[in-house]
């Protein structure tokens, strides 16, 4: 995109490969023009070919050409800088013809020449902008003599604008201190993502977001490369097609890079760039090993300092990053012309990275070398370490290319494969590798192999249908994994103990073990294992019903775990489950359904087990899904879906008690609300067998009598909770108890007590970040919430969240029926006679008849059937 061949600035003149000649406005660089407008005297623009140096100068000086003298090196004047400058000045419209007649062009003394030139320009009252476009095209001795004199001139009404590709062509160092120089480099001239998007739109190039980001990633905003790529994309006109490797697939772009960049390099420079093209970033010693000589690092330094084809970064600028397009060009050339050399370079890189203590990069290059022996050796030595740092996808990628014969010869490789698939939550595949490891093991296995086998067995046990018989806790203690010399093994062993404690309901033990694991992971700087510990802590609090603390730890886990681990391993299914549970308990059923669907889709092999962690997760997600459907108004099959999920929770199910407590409270409450007394009794009988002696069972035993106004019996059944004789399994059960007692206080006329209970319920809801029990509370409780709005003090915010879930119209409707009338209304959908309803409510038959008559009147109904239909329609009764 630089004009190197004439005296008139043009938009594009690239030879011999032409870049599309777009209208000047399409490449407008207003941010750079504004920066140049602030310059006092001298502008220096240094960047490789194709960065739009000429274009930028043309845009900046557009409308000012009367005072511009422009020159570029040509075959005729490249050895003589002063004659070229003189010729450009004489063509400048601001200088009258014949004004510079005293100069012949043969002058040799720069000081005298510039002094006389200053007198001439002052006499004609002209300030000229001298543009030398392509300074490095002139002979070195010419520019080294004339440019310092021009840069150092004072009082000369001649402002410079120099454009060049090689930074060694101009040394502005002594003149920077004067503050009279504005410098732009390739990083300034590169297109931003937004500029590429604008250019694509103006050239009618259809691009998808993924294509746009990929084009920016591959080109790093190199303008000429972007222009050529856009031409190709415009011809394809498929915004959804993968972009592919631009340097390899775009012939015009490859030709441009070859002609404008590669052919200007020395043989040594090309060798270094070719041999190092297998690495995204590298250091000097690495470059020396790949290129096969000791000066490769120095060559890269020169390409960084002088040509800007390489970026040097890091402490002391010791790390080199070759520009993406240059690296891609040389790599594509190796693939096309010297594939064996490419494999050899990758082997060298793999061994170098392994010696440097960088196993992830070593494994990546080993895979690219296609040398199975090397891949297997690196996996044996470093596979477990890579898994401990979260690189299980890379490990699995390596495992996938190895033939069975490699595994048959290596029990350790089989264990590494088992651990990789456990990490990916694929227990069936992991079990096959463990069987192979046992079959191929030696009688005298080394200690590190025994440790990994014990860890794999312990972790795999939680996913097995026979988890209860495998005693993972004993496995961990027997192998003394917590005292391993390897920190990742110690941390993983503690997390196994966390799971064991959770199964036994020993939550304090689980928290203590997780805290120790967190300290170890933090001290060793292992972000991946730190994220996994946070995930364990989130699960620990979630299983206790402490939603706020669980959510806090889940956010920490999401921050720490790498994206690939979160989407394909530990985090995805567990995180989705906890997000779904949190959304349900916050009374956000739509979000709960979304997260639950994600969780179910991510279970993979876990979803096929009848017990173990996978079965527990599937049942929990099914419960959440059914409950969320009911809460969102889709009640057709919700209750039956809950029953089916509950019946799949066996006595020896992993995490059976918290699962049973959760489903019992949710299903029993839903059955009563929908008027399905038989279903509610079934849940109560089931809970009596599965969760005896728990606060949840006390709640269920109290909810039935409270629903038919037997408040004394309900209070008696809640008493063990208040005396501390029993405790709830889940913290949010306390909130259900608060709501139930508030309802009973209102029905018995104790409004002061009801207000205190509502305050307590809001406090618990705020503490736990759980809203659902209040969101589905009886209408009496909702009425009290509406009535006392604005008086809840610190809990006012959560009260307002609840009020937002109840439209004002619904609240106004609720006032038209008295509490006793709503109580009678709940029995109308049943087949009870008026006499039976009176007995159920402990009222006289005449009182029941009076209430029914008033209900008919208020609902505008003429019959019991019409009253029930109107109650469903207006929201007094929930849809069955």
CSV table of N, CA and C in Angstrom, one decimal, residues 12 14 17-22 199-200 203-207 215 223-237 246 250-253 256:
chain,number,residue,atom,x,y,z
A,12,UNK,N,-2.8,3.4,-4.1
A,12,UNK,CA,-2.1,2.1,-4.1
A,12,UNK,C,-1.3,1.9,-5.4
A,14,UNK,N,1.1,-1.1,-6.0
A,14,UNK,CA,1.9,-2.3,-5.6
A,14,UNK,C,2.3,-3.1,-6.8
A,17,UNK,N,2.3,-7.5,-7.7
A,17,UNK,CA,0.9,-7.9,-7.4
A,17,UNK,C,0.2,-6.7,-6.9
A,18,UNK,N,-1.0,-6.4,-7.6
A,18,UNK,CA,-1.7,-5.2,-7.3
A,18,UNK,C,-2.8,-5.5,-6.2
A,19,UNK,N,-2.8,-4.6,-5.2
A,19,UNK,CA,-3.8,-4.6,-4.2
A,19,UNK,C,-5.0,-3.8,-4.8
A,20,UNK,N,-6.3,-4.2,-4.5
A,20,UNK,CA,-7.4,-3.4,-5.1
A,20,UNK,C,-7.3,-1.9,-4.9
A,21,UNK,N,-7.5,-1.2,-5.9
A,21,UNK,CA,-7.4,0.3,-5.9
A,21,UNK,C,-8.8,0.9,-5.4
A,22,UNK,N,-8.9,0.9,-4.1
A,22,UNK,CA,-10.2,1.4,-3.5
A,22,UNK,C,-10.2,2.9,-3.5
A,199,UNK,N,-14.4,-1.2,6.7
A,199,UNK,CA,-13.9,-1.4,5.4
A,199,UNK,C,-14.6,-2.5,4.6
A,200,UNK,N,-14.9,-3.6,5.4
A,200,UNK,CA,-15.7,-4.7,4.8
A,200,UNK,C,-17.1,-4.2,4.3
A,203,UNK,N,-16.9,-2.0,1.2
A,203,UNK,CA,-16.5,-2.7,0.0
A,203,UNK,C,-17.5,-3.9,-0.3
A,204,UNK,N,-18.7,-3.8,0.4
A,204,UNK,CA,-19.8,-4.8,0.2
A,204,UNK,C,-19.3,-6.2,0.4
A,205,UNK,N,-18.4,-6.4,1.4
A,205,UNK,CA,-17.9,-7.8,1.7
A,205,UNK,C,-18.7,-8.3,2.8
A,206,UNK,N,-19.4,-9.4,2.5
A,206,UNK,CA,-20.2,-10.1,3.6
A,206,UNK,C,-19.3,-10.8,4.5
A,207,UNK,N,-19.4,-10.5,5.8
A,207,UNK,CA,-18.5,-11.1,6.8
A,207,UNK,C,-19.4,-11.4,8.1
A,215,UNK,N,-10.1,-12.9,10.8
A,215,UNK,CA,-9.3,-12.1,9.9
A,215,UNK,C,-8.4,-11.2,10.7
A,223,UNK,N,-2.8,-3.8,6.8
A,223,UNK,CA,-3.7,-3.2,5.8
A,223,UNK,C,-3.7,-3.9,4.5
A,224,UNK,N,-2.6,-4.1,3.8
A,224,UNK,CA,-2.6,-4.7,2.5
A,224,UNK,C,-3.1,-6.2,2.6
A,225,UNK,N,-2.8,-6.9,3.6
A,225,UNK,CA,-3.3,-8.3,3.8
A,225,UNK,C,-4.8,-8.3,4.0
A,226,UNK,N,-5.3,-7.3,4.8
A,226,UNK,CA,-6.7,-7.2,5.0
A,226,UNK,C,-7.4,-6.9,3.7
A,227,UNK,N,-6.9,-6.0,2.9
A,227,UNK,CA,-7.5,-5.7,1.6
A,227,UNK,C,-7.6,-6.8,0.6
A,228,UNK,N,-6.5,-7.6,0.6
A,228,UNK,CA,-6.5,-8.8,-0.3
A,228,UNK,C,-7.4,-9.9,0.2
A,229,UNK,N,-7.4,-10.1,1.5
A,229,UNK,CA,-8.3,-11.1,2.1
A,229,UNK,C,-9.8,-10.7,1.9
A,230,UNK,N,-10.1,-9.4,2.0
A,230,UNK,CA,-11.5,-9.0,1.8
A,230,UNK,C,-11.9,-9.2,0.3
A,231,UNK,N,-11.0,-9.0,-0.6
A,231,UNK,CA,-11.3,-9.3,-2.0
A,231,UNK,C,-11.7,-10.7,-2.2
A,232,UNK,N,-10.9,-11.6,-1.6
A,232,UNK,CA,-11.2,-13.0,-1.7
A,232,UNK,C,-12.6,-13.4,-1.0
A,233,UNK,N,-12.8,-12.8,0.1
A,233,UNK,CA,-14.1,-13.0,0.8
A,233,UNK,C,-15.3,-12.5,0.1
A,234,UNK,N,-15.0,-11.3,-0.6
A,234,UNK,CA,-16.1,-10.7,-1.4
A,234,UNK,C,-16.5,-11.6,-2.5
A,235,UNK,N,-15.5,-12.3,-3.1
A,235,UNK,CA,-15.8,-13.2,-4.2
A,235,UNK,C,-16.5,-14.5,-3.7
A,236,UNK,N,-16.2,-14.9,-2.4
A,236,UNK,CA,-16.8,-16.1,-1.9
A,236,UNK,C,-18.2,-15.8,-1.4
A,237,UNK,N,-18.4,-14.6,-0.8
A,237,UNK,CA,-19.7,-14.1,-0.4
A,237,UNK,C,-20.5,-15.1,0.5
A,246,UNK,N,-5.4,-18.0,5.8
A,246,UNK,CA,-5.4,-17.0,4.7
A,246,UNK,C,-4.1,-17.1,4.0
A,250,UNK,N,-4.8,-18.2,0.1
A,250,UNK,CA,-5.0,-17.0,-0.7
A,250,UNK,C,-3.8,-16.8,-1.5
A,251,UNK,N,-3.8,-17.1,-2.8
A,251,UNK,CA,-2.6,-17.1,-3.7
A,251,UNK,C,-2.1,-15.6,-3.8
A,252,UNK,N,-3.0,-14.7,-4.1
A,252,UNK,CA,-2.6,-13.3,-4.2
A,252,UNK,C,-1.9,-12.8,-3.0
A,253,UNK,N,-2.5,-13.1,-1.8
A,253,UNK,CA,-1.9,-12.6,-0.6
A,253,UNK,C,-0.5,-13.2,-0.4
A,256,UNK,N,1.9,-11.5,-2.7
A,256,UNK,CA,2.2,-10.2,-2.3
A,256,UNK,C,3.3,-10.3,-1.2
